[in-house]
Short mmCIF file of C-alpha atoms in Angstrom, two decimals:
data_model
loop_
_atom_site.label_atom_id
_atom_site.label_comp_id
_atom_site.label_asym_id
_atom_site.label_seq_id
_atom_site.Cartn_x
_atom_site.Cartn_y
_atom_site.Cartn_z
CA MET V 1011 3.66 -12.02 -0.48
CA LYS V 1012 5.47 -8.68 -0.29
CA SER V 1013 4.30 -5.94 2.03
CA GLU V 1014 3.32 -2.62 0.46
CA PRO V 1015 6.65 -0.91 1.28
CA GLU V 1016 8.67 -3.85 -0.07
CA LYS V 1017 6.57 -4.00 -3.22
CA PHE V 1018 7.01 -0.32 -3.99
CA GLN V 1019 10.74 -0.37 -3.23
CA SER V 1020 11.38 -3.16 -5.72
CA GLN V 1021 12.32 -0.77 -8.50
CA SER V 1022 14.92 -1.13 -11.22
CA LEU V 1023 18.34 0.40 -10.78
CA SER V 1024 17.54 2.82 -13.61
CA ALA V 1025 14.46 4.21 -11.88
CA PRO V 1026 14.43 7.98 -11.35
CA VAL V 1027 15.52 9.33 -8.00
CA ILE V 1028 12.45 10.82 -6.33
CA ALA V 1029 12.42 12.89 -3.15
CA ALA V 1030 9.53 14.60 -1.39
CA VAL V 1031 8.80 17.79 0.48
CA VAL V 1032 6.00 18.22 3.02
CA LEU V 1033 4.85 21.77 3.68
CA ALA V 1034 3.86 22.12 7.34
CA ALA V 1035 5.04 25.63 8.21
CA GLY V 1036 1.80 27.60 8.31
CA GLU V 1037 0.01 29.07 11.30
CA SER V 1038 -3.14 26.96 10.85
CA SER V 1039 -5.13 30.08 11.69
CA ARG V 1040 -8.42 28.83 10.22
CA MET V 1041 -8.12 25.53 12.04
CA GLY V 1042 -7.22 27.10 15.39
CA ALA V 1043 -4.76 24.27 16.13
CA ASP V 1044 -1.52 23.06 14.58
CA LYS V 1045 -2.53 20.92 11.62
CA PRO V 1046 0.67 18.82 11.65
CA LEU V 1047 -0.32 17.55 15.12
CA LEU V 1048 -4.00 16.80 14.43
CA MET V 1049 -4.86 13.12 14.66
CA TYR V 1050 -6.12 10.88 11.86
CA ARG V 1051 -6.29 7.09 12.00
CA GLY V 1052 -4.17 6.92 15.12
CA GLN V 1053 -1.36 9.15 13.86
CA THR V 1054 -0.78 12.85 13.38
CA PHE V 1055 -1.39 14.39 9.98
CA LEU V 1056 2.35 14.74 9.50
CA GLU V 1057 3.04 11.13 10.46
CA ASN V 1058 0.39 9.87 8.03
CA ILE V 1059 1.94 11.74 5.13
CA ILE V 1060 5.51 10.72 5.98
CA ALA V 1061 4.43 7.08 6.26
CA ALA V 1062 2.72 7.17 2.85
CA LEU V 1063 5.83 8.63 1.23
CA HIS V 1064 8.20 6.11 2.82
CA ASP V 1065 5.84 3.23 2.03
CA ALA V 1066 5.86 4.35 -1.61
CA GLY V 1067 9.63 3.91 -1.64
CA ILE V 1068 10.71 7.52 -1.19
CA VAL V 1069 13.76 7.64 1.06
CA ARG V 1070 14.54 11.36 1.18
CA VAL V 1071 11.76 13.49 2.63
CA ALA V 1072 12.14 17.13 3.69
CA VAL V 1073 9.56 18.48 6.13
CA VAL V 1074 9.34 22.27 6.20
CA LEU V 1075 8.31 23.66 9.58
CA GLY V 1076 7.79 27.25 10.69
CA HIS V 1077 5.01 28.11 13.12
CA HIS V 1078 5.50 26.20 16.40
CA ALA V 1079 8.41 24.30 14.82
CA GLU V 1080 9.97 23.42 18.17
CA LEU V 1081 6.68 22.06 19.55
CA ILE V 1082 6.12 19.92 16.47
CA GLU V 1083 9.66 18.53 16.59
CA GLN V 1084 9.19 17.66 20.26
CA SER V 1085 5.82 16.00 19.64
CA ILE V 1086 6.67 13.77 16.66
CA ASP V 1087 9.56 11.46 15.86
CA LEU V 1088 11.01 13.10 12.74
CA SER V 1089 14.24 11.11 12.70
CA SER V 1090 13.37 9.53 9.32
CA VAL V 1091 13.08 12.89 7.54
CA GLU V 1092 15.11 16.05 7.05
CA VAL V 1093 13.58 18.92 9.00
CA VAL V 1094 13.84 22.36 7.43
CA VAL V 1095 12.92 25.15 9.85
CA HIS V 1096 11.85 28.07 7.69
CA GLN V 1097 12.08 31.27 9.73
CA ASP V 1098 10.35 33.37 7.06
CA TYR V 1099 7.27 31.13 6.81
CA ARG V 1100 4.99 34.15 7.18
CA GLN V 1101 5.98 35.12 3.63
CA GLY V 1102 3.66 32.35 2.50
CA GLN V 1103 3.52 28.81 1.19
CA THR V 1104 5.67 29.54 -1.85
CA SER V 1105 8.60 30.61 0.32
CA SER V 1106 8.27 27.38 2.32
CA LEU V 1107 8.25 25.32 -0.88
CA GLN V 1108 11.33 27.15 -2.10
CA ALA V 1109 13.10 26.43 1.20
CA GLY V 1110 12.34 22.73 0.94
CA LEU V 1111 13.39 22.47 -2.70
CA ARG V 1112 16.68 24.26 -1.98
CA VAL V 1113 17.62 21.55 0.48
CA LEU V 1114 16.53 18.66 -1.72
CA ALA V 1115 18.07 20.06 -4.91
CA ARG V 1116 21.59 19.69 -3.48
CA ASN V 1117 21.38 15.97 -4.20
CA GLU V 1118 19.87 16.56 -7.65
CA PRO V 1119 16.78 14.33 -7.53
CA ASP V 1120 15.00 13.70 -10.83
CA GLY V 1121 11.71 14.74 -9.29
CA VAL V 1122 10.07 15.84 -6.05
CA VAL V 1123 6.62 14.97 -4.72
CA LEU V 1124 5.04 18.13 -3.27
CA CYS V 1125 2.80 17.42 -0.28
CA LEU V 1126 0.67 19.71 1.86
CA VAL V 1127 0.00 18.89 5.50
CA ASP V 1128 -3.65 19.71 4.72
CA HIS V 1129 -3.93 16.39 2.84
CA PRO V 1130 -3.33 13.68 5.48
CA ALA V 1131 -5.34 10.94 3.75
CA ILE V 1132 -3.15 10.36 0.68
CA SER V 1133 -2.14 6.76 0.08
CA ALA V 1134 1.21 5.18 -0.70
CA GLU V 1135 -0.38 3.60 -3.76
CA THR V 1136 -1.21 7.04 -5.19
CA VAL V 1137 2.34 8.29 -4.64
CA HIS V 1138 3.68 5.16 -6.30
CA GLU V 1139 1.39 5.66 -9.30
CA LEU V 1140 2.65 9.23 -9.71
CA ILE V 1141 6.25 7.98 -9.72
CA GLN V 1142 5.43 5.26 -12.24
CA ARG V 1143 3.76 7.74 -14.60
CA PHE V 1144 6.68 10.14 -14.24
CA GLU V 1145 9.13 7.37 -15.07
CA SER V 1146 7.17 5.98 -18.04
CA THR V 1147 6.25 9.28 -19.72
CA GLY V 1148 9.04 11.71 -18.87
CA LYS V 1149 6.45 14.41 -18.20
CA ALA V 1150 7.67 17.48 -16.31
CA ILE V 1151 4.70 17.37 -13.91
CA VAL V 1152 2.38 14.56 -12.85
CA ILE V 1153 -0.95 15.22 -11.11
CA PRO V 1154 -3.44 12.71 -9.67
CA GLN V 1155 -7.11 12.98 -10.44
CA LEU V 1156 -10.28 11.29 -9.26
CA ASN V 1157 -13.27 11.31 -11.59
CA GLY V 1158 -11.54 14.10 -13.51
CA LYS V 1159 -10.94 16.29 -10.44
CA HIS V 1160 -7.29 17.22 -9.87
CA GLY V 1161 -5.79 16.69 -6.42
CA HIS V 1162 -2.61 16.39 -4.35
CA PRO V 1163 0.21 15.54 -4.09
CA VAL V 1164 1.90 16.74 -7.28
CA LEU V 1165 5.17 15.39 -8.66
CA VAL V 1166 7.45 17.94 -10.38
CA GLY V 1167 10.53 17.16 -12.42
CA ARG V 1168 13.95 18.73 -12.01
CA GLU V 1169 13.38 21.12 -14.94
CA VAL V 1170 10.64 22.83 -12.93
CA PHE V 1171 12.73 23.57 -9.82
CA ASN V 1172 14.37 26.77 -11.08
CA GLU V 1173 11.05 28.28 -12.14
CA ILE V 1174 9.56 27.63 -8.71
CA ALA V 1175 12.69 29.12 -7.13
CA ALA V 1176 12.19 32.30 -9.20
CA LEU V 1177 8.64 32.94 -7.95
CA ALA V 1178 7.96 35.99 -5.81
CA PRO V 1179 6.55 35.34 -2.31
CA ASP V 1180 3.10 36.47 -3.40
CA GLN V 1181 3.04 34.13 -6.40
CA GLY V 1182 1.69 30.61 -6.05
CA ALA V 1183 3.35 27.50 -7.49
CA ASP V 1184 0.21 27.01 -9.59
CA ILE V 1185 1.59 29.70 -11.92
CA VAL V 1186 4.39 27.33 -12.88
CA ILE V 1187 2.07 24.31 -12.91
CA HIS V 1188 -0.22 26.03 -15.44
CA ARG V 1189 2.76 27.06 -17.54
CA TYR V 1190 3.70 23.41 -17.88
CA ARG V 1191 0.22 22.15 -18.73
CA PRO V 1192 1.33 20.81 -22.16
CA GLN V 1193 4.03 18.77 -20.37
CA THR V 1194 1.76 17.51 -17.60
CA GLY V 1195 0.61 13.95 -17.13
CA PHE V 1196 -2.58 13.09 -15.27
CA VAL V 1197 -3.09 9.85 -13.36
CA GLU V 1198 -6.61 8.64 -12.65
CA VAL V 1199 -6.58 7.08 -9.16
CA SER V 1200 -9.17 5.56 -6.86
CA ASP V 1201 -7.86 7.43 -3.81
CA PRO V 1202 -10.36 9.97 -2.38
CA GLY V 1203 -7.56 11.28 -0.17
CA ILE V 1204 -6.18 13.35 -3.04
CA LEU V 1205 -9.24 15.61 -2.81
CA ILE V 1206 -9.51 15.84 0.99
CA ASP V 1207 -8.24 19.28 2.04
CA VAL V 1208 -8.46 19.79 5.79
CA ASP V 1209 -8.23 23.51 6.49
CA ASP V 1210 -10.81 24.28 9.16
CA PRO V 1211 -12.72 22.57 12.01
CA GLU V 1212 -15.64 21.71 9.72
CA SER V 1213 -13.47 19.86 7.20
CA TYR V 1214 -11.60 18.13 10.04
CA LEU V 1215 -14.86 16.90 11.55
CA LYS V 1216 -15.89 15.59 8.14
CA LEU V 1217 -12.59 13.73 7.82
CA ALA V 1218 -12.87 12.27 11.32
CA THR V 1219 -16.34 10.87 10.64
CA GLN V 1220 -15.42 9.23 7.35
CA LYS V 1221 -14.94 5.47 7.27
#
């Protein structure tokens, strides 16, 4: 029987090329500690997300760091990903996303899975389902949902990259996501991790006490 990584990597040669970007550049001011280094299930948040992406068959992953970038690089083995140190991370999340997409776009992937370090409980199965839906429907954007509630990560197609790149620092990527609503596919998953947003000590405690 194939392991999860082997199963997901057994794709046809015509499958779309999918990369991923993990946004981990923020100051974690509400948490009071660096979220990329918080622990969950024996690994840091960042390691959990990277593992889920690799296990889903994604080879190229860009991790965008900013605040305490050097500390994070020293604390975690990031040799399997491409680290993007974004000096202007204080401009906001959109600028970090743009920095990550600029690096990934050089190799012209068909789509990119957008991950936030705030969502450490996502599963490889969910990422794989997003890729499958993207491949089978040709939708510009694919979003997971649980019981009708939309979550993360989100997969965006190549045609969306330029519009994200054109956003001003004070504009969120959701502006582009809403613009593409008619060309968006939704995937109903059984993964509660898509809705778990860890942004403060209270939400972290809730995550830590979950089974």
